[in-house]
Coordinates of C-alpha atoms in Angstrom, one line a residue:
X20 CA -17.6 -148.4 -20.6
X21 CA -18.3 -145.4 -22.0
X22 CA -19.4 -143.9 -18.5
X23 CA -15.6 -143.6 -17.8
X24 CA -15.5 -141.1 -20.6
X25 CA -14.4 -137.2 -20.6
X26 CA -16.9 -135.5 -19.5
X27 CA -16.5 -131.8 -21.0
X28 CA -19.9 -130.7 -20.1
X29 CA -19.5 -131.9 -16.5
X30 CA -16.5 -130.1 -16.3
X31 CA -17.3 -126.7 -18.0
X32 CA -20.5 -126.8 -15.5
X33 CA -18.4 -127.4 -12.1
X34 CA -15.5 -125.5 -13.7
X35 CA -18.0 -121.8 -14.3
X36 CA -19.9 -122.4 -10.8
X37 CA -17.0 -122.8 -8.7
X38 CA -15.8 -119.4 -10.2
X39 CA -19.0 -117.8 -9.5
X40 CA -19.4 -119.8 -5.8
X41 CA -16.1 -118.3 -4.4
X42 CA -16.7 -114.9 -6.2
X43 CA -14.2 -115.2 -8.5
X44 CA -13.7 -111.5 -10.2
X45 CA -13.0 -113.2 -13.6
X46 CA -15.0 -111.6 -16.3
X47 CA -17.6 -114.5 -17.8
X48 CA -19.3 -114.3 -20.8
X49 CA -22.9 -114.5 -21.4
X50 CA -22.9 -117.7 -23.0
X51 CA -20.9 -119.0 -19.9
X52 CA -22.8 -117.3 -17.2
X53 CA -26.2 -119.1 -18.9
X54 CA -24.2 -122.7 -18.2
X55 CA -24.1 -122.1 -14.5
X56 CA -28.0 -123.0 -13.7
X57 CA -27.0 -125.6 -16.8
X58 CA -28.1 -129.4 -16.0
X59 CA -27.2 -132.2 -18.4
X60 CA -26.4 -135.2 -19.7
X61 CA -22.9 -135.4 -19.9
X62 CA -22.7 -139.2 -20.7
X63 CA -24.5 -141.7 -22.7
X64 CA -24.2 -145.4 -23.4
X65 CA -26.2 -147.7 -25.2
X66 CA -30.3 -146.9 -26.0
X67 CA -31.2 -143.6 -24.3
X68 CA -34.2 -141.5 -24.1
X69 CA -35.6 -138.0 -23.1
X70 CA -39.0 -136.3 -23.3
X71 CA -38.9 -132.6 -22.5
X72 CA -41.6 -131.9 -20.6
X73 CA -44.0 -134.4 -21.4
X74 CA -43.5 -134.6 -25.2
X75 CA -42.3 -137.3 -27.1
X76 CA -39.2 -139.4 -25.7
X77 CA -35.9 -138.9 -28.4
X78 CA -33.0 -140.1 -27.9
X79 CA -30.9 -138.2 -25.7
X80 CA -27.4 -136.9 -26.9
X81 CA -23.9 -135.8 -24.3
X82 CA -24.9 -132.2 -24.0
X83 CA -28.4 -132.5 -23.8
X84 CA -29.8 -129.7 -21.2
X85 CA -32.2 -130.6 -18.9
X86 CA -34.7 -128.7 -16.8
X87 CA -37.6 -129.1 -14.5
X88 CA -40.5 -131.5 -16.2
X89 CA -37.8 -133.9 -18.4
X90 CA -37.5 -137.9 -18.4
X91 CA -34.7 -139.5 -19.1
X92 CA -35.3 -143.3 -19.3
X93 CA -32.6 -146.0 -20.3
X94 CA -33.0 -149.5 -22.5
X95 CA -31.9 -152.6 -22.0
X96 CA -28.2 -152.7 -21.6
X97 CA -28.1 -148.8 -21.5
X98 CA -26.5 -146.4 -19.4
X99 CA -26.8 -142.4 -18.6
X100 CA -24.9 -140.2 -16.1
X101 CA -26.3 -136.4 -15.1
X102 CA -24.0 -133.6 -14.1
X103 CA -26.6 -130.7 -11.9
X104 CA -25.4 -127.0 -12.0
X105 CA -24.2 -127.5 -8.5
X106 CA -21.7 -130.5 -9.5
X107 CA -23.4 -133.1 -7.5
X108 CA -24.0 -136.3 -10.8
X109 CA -26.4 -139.1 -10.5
X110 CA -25.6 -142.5 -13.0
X111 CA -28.6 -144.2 -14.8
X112 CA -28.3 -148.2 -15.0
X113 CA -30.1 -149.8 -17.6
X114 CA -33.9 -149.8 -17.3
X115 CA -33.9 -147.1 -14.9
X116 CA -36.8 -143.5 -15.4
X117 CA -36.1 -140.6 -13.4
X118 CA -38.4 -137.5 -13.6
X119 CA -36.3 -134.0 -12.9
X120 CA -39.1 -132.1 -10.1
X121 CA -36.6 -129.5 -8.8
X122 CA -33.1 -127.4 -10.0
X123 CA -33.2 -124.2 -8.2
X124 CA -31.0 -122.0 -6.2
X125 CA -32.2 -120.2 -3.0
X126 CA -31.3 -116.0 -1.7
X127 CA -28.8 -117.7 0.5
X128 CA -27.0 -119.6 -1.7
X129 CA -28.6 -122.9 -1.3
X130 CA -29.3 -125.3 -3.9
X131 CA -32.3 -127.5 -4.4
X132 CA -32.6 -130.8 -6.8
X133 CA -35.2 -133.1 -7.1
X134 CA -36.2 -136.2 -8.7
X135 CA -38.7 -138.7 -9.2
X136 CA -37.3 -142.4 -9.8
X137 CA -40.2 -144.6 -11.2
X138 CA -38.1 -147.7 -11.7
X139 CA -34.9 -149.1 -12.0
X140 CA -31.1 -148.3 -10.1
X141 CA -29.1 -145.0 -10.1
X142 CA -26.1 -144.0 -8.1
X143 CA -25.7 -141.0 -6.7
X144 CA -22.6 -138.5 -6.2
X145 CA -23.9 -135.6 -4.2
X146 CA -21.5 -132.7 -3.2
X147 CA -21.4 -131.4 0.4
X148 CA -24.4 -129.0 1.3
X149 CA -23.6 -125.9 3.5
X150 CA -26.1 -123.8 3.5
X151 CA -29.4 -124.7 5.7
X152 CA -31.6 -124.3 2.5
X153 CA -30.1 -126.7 0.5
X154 CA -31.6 -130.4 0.0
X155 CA -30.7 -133.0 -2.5
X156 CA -34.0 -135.5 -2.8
X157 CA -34.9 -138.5 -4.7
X158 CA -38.2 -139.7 -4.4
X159 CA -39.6 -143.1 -5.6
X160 CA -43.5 -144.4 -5.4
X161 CA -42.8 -145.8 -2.0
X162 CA -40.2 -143.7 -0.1
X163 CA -38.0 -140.8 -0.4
X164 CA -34.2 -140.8 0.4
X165 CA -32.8 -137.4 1.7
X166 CA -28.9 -136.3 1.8
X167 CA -26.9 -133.5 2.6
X168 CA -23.3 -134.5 0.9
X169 CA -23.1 -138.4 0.4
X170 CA -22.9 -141.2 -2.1
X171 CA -25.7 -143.8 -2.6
X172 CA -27.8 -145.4 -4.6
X173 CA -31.8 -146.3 -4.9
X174 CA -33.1 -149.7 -6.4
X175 CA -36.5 -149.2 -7.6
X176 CA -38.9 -152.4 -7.9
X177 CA -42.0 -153.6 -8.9
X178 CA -43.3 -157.0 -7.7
X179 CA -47.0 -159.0 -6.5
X180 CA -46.7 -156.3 -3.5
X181 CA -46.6 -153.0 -5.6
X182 CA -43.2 -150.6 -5.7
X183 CA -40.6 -151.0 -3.4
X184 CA -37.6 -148.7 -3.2
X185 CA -33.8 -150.3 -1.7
X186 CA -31.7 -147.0 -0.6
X187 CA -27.9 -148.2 0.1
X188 CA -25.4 -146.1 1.2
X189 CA -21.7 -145.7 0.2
X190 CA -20.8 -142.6 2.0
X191 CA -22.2 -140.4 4.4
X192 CA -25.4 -140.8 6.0
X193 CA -29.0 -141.3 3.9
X194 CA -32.9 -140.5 5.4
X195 CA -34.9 -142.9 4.4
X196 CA -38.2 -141.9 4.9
X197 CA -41.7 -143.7 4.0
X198 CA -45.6 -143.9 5.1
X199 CA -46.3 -146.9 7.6
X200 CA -49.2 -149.1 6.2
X201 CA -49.8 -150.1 10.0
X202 CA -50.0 -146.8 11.6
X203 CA -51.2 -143.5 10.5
X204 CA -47.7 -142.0 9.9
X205 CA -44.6 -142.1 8.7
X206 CA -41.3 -144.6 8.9
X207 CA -37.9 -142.4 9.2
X208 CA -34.3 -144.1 9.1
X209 CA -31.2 -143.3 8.9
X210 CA -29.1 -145.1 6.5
X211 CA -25.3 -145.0 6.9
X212 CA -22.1 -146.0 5.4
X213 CA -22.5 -150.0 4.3
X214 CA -25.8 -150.3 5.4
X215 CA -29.5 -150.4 2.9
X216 CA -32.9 -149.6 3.9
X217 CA -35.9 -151.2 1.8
X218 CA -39.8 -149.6 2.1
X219 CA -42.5 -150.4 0.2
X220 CA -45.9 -148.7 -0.1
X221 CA -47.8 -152.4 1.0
X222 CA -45.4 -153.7 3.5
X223 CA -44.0 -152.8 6.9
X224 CA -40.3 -151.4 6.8
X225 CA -37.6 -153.5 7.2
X226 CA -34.9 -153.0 9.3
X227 CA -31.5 -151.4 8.6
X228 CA -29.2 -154.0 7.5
X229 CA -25.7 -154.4 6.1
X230 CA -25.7 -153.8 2.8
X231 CA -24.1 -156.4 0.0
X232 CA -20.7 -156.0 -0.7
X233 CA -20.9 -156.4 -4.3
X234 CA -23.7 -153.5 -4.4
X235 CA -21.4 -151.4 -2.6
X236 CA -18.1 -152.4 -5.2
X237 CA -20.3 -150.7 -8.0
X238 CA -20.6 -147.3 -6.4
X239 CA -18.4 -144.7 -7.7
X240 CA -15.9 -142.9 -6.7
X241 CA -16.0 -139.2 -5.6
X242 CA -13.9 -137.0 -8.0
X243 CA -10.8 -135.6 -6.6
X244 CA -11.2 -131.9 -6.1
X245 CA -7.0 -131.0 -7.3
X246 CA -5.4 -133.4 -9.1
X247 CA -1.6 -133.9 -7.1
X248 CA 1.3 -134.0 -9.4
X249 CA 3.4 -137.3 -8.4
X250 CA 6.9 -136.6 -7.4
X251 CA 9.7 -139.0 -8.4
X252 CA 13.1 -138.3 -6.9
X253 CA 15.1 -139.7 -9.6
X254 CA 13.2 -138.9 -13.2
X255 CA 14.1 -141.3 -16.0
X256 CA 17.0 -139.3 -18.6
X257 CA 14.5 -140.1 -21.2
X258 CA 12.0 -137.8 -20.1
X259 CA 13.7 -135.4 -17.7
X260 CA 13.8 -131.7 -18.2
X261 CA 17.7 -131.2 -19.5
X262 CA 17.5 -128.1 -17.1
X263 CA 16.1 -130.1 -14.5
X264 CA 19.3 -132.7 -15.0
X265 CA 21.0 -129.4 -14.5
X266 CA 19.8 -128.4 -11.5
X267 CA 20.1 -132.0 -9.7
X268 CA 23.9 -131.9 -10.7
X269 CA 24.0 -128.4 -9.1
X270 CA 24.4 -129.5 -5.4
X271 CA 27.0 -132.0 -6.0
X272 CA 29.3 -129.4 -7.8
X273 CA 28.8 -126.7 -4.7
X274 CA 29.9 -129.6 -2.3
X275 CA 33.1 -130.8 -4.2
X276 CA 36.4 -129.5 -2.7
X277 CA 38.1 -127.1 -4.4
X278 CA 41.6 -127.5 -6.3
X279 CA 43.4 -125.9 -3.5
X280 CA 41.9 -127.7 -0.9
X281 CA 42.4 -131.1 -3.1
X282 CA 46.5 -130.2 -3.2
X283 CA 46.3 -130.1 0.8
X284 CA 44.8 -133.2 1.4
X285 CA 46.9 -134.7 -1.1
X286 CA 50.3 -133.5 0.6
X287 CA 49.0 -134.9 4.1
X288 CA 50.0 -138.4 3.2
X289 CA 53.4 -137.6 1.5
X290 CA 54.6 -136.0 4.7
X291 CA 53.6 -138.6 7.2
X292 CA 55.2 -141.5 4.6
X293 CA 58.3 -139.3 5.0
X294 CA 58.0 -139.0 8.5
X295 CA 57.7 -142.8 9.1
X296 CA 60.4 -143.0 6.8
X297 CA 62.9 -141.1 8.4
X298 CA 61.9 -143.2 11.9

């Protein structure tokens, strides 16, 4: 699938506000600074549409930027993943529409993103959230799922009953939050690891229950933050480094006797033949 793709925007994104997060003193350029409030679409698969700010859908394109206002909806059989300035991504299954509401950063550093998700799955990969301002939100027509560093997903229907909303969690720990049609309030869980939540605007919560282990076999994975070389003790001559060959025949040279010590051992035996010779 072409969701396991290179993802050069994704990595150009991460790669520029990482420099800037840890106050790198590396000189950017202006065109590089602008990428690091930069949101976009860094993969698409199949039919895939976006309408900037209310205007006519297109089809969407790897590269597309994205602000506050955009739709990005996906066809039948289609795919789409989103990489946000902060590095967190969310995926798009097919027949999925999700509304961008927020992409801001606060005065202490904290990032805010917001969607709205009218209908179908998407799978979240959200990066860990220090700062007390920060908030990663997705909210649907019946609940709203909260996370602070985690990986999930929402499920998005439409039956007899109206909208309903499915929140299962892969990692970390999900708020599942909803209005109560039998009291005058609100319905707050929290959703962890293996488990799935399911609210709808016409029916009473459900409990917290395990979550299917097939749904959770389609989450992805988080990507590895430094990529660790593998280490093989004995390389294969074909692809070796000749001075690396070198170097491993190195220690077994130091350790070899030398020539004189070689004609001392040697004699040891010839004088203790004599010896039992002469007895």
């Amino acid at each position: 699938m072409a969701l396991s793709r290179s993802r050069t925007v994704a990595a150009l994104v991460l790669t520029v506000a990482l420099a800037l997060g840890f106050g790198s003193s590396v000189v950017l350029a202006p065109e590089a600074i602008a990428h690091v409030s930069v949101s976009a679409i860094t993969v698409v698969d199949g039919p895939v549409l976006m309408s900037h700010g209310g205007a006519d859908f297109t089809a969407a394109r790897e590269g597309d930027v994205l602000a506050v206002g955009d739709t990005i909806r996906t066809g039948p059989g289609g795919a789409a993943e989103i990489t946000y300035f902060e590095g967190s991504s969310v995926r798009l299954e097919a027949e999925t529409e999700i509304v961008i509401e927020s992409l801001r950063s606060e005065a202490d550093g904290g990032t805010v993103i917001g969607v709205m998700q009218t209908l179908g799955r998407t799978w979240h990969v959200v990066t860990k959230l220090i700062t007390g301002s920060s908030r990663y939100e997705v909210r649907t027509p019946s609940s709203t799922a909260s996370v602070r560093g985690t990986i999930f997903a929402v499920d998005v229907r439409v039956d007899a009953d109206g909208p309903a909303a499915t929140v299962t969690t892969s990692e970390g720990v999900v708020v599942h939050t909803a209005a109560d049609p039998k009291v005058a309030g609100i319905t707050q869980v929290r959703v962890t690891a293996g488990q799935e939540s399911t609210k709808s605007a016409s029916r009473p919560a459900e409990p917290v229950h395990a979550a299917s282990p097939a749904t959770l076999r389609e989450a992805p994975a988080r990507p590895a933050s430094t990529p660790r070389p593998t280490k093989s003790p004995k390389p294969s001559t074909d692809r070796a480094d000749p001075r690396s060959r070198a170097r491993a025949v190195d220690p077994v040279l130091v350790a070899a006797p030398s020539t004189k010590d070689r004609a001392k051992s040697s004699k040891i035996p010839q004088r203790q033949r004599a010896k039992a010779g002469e007895r």
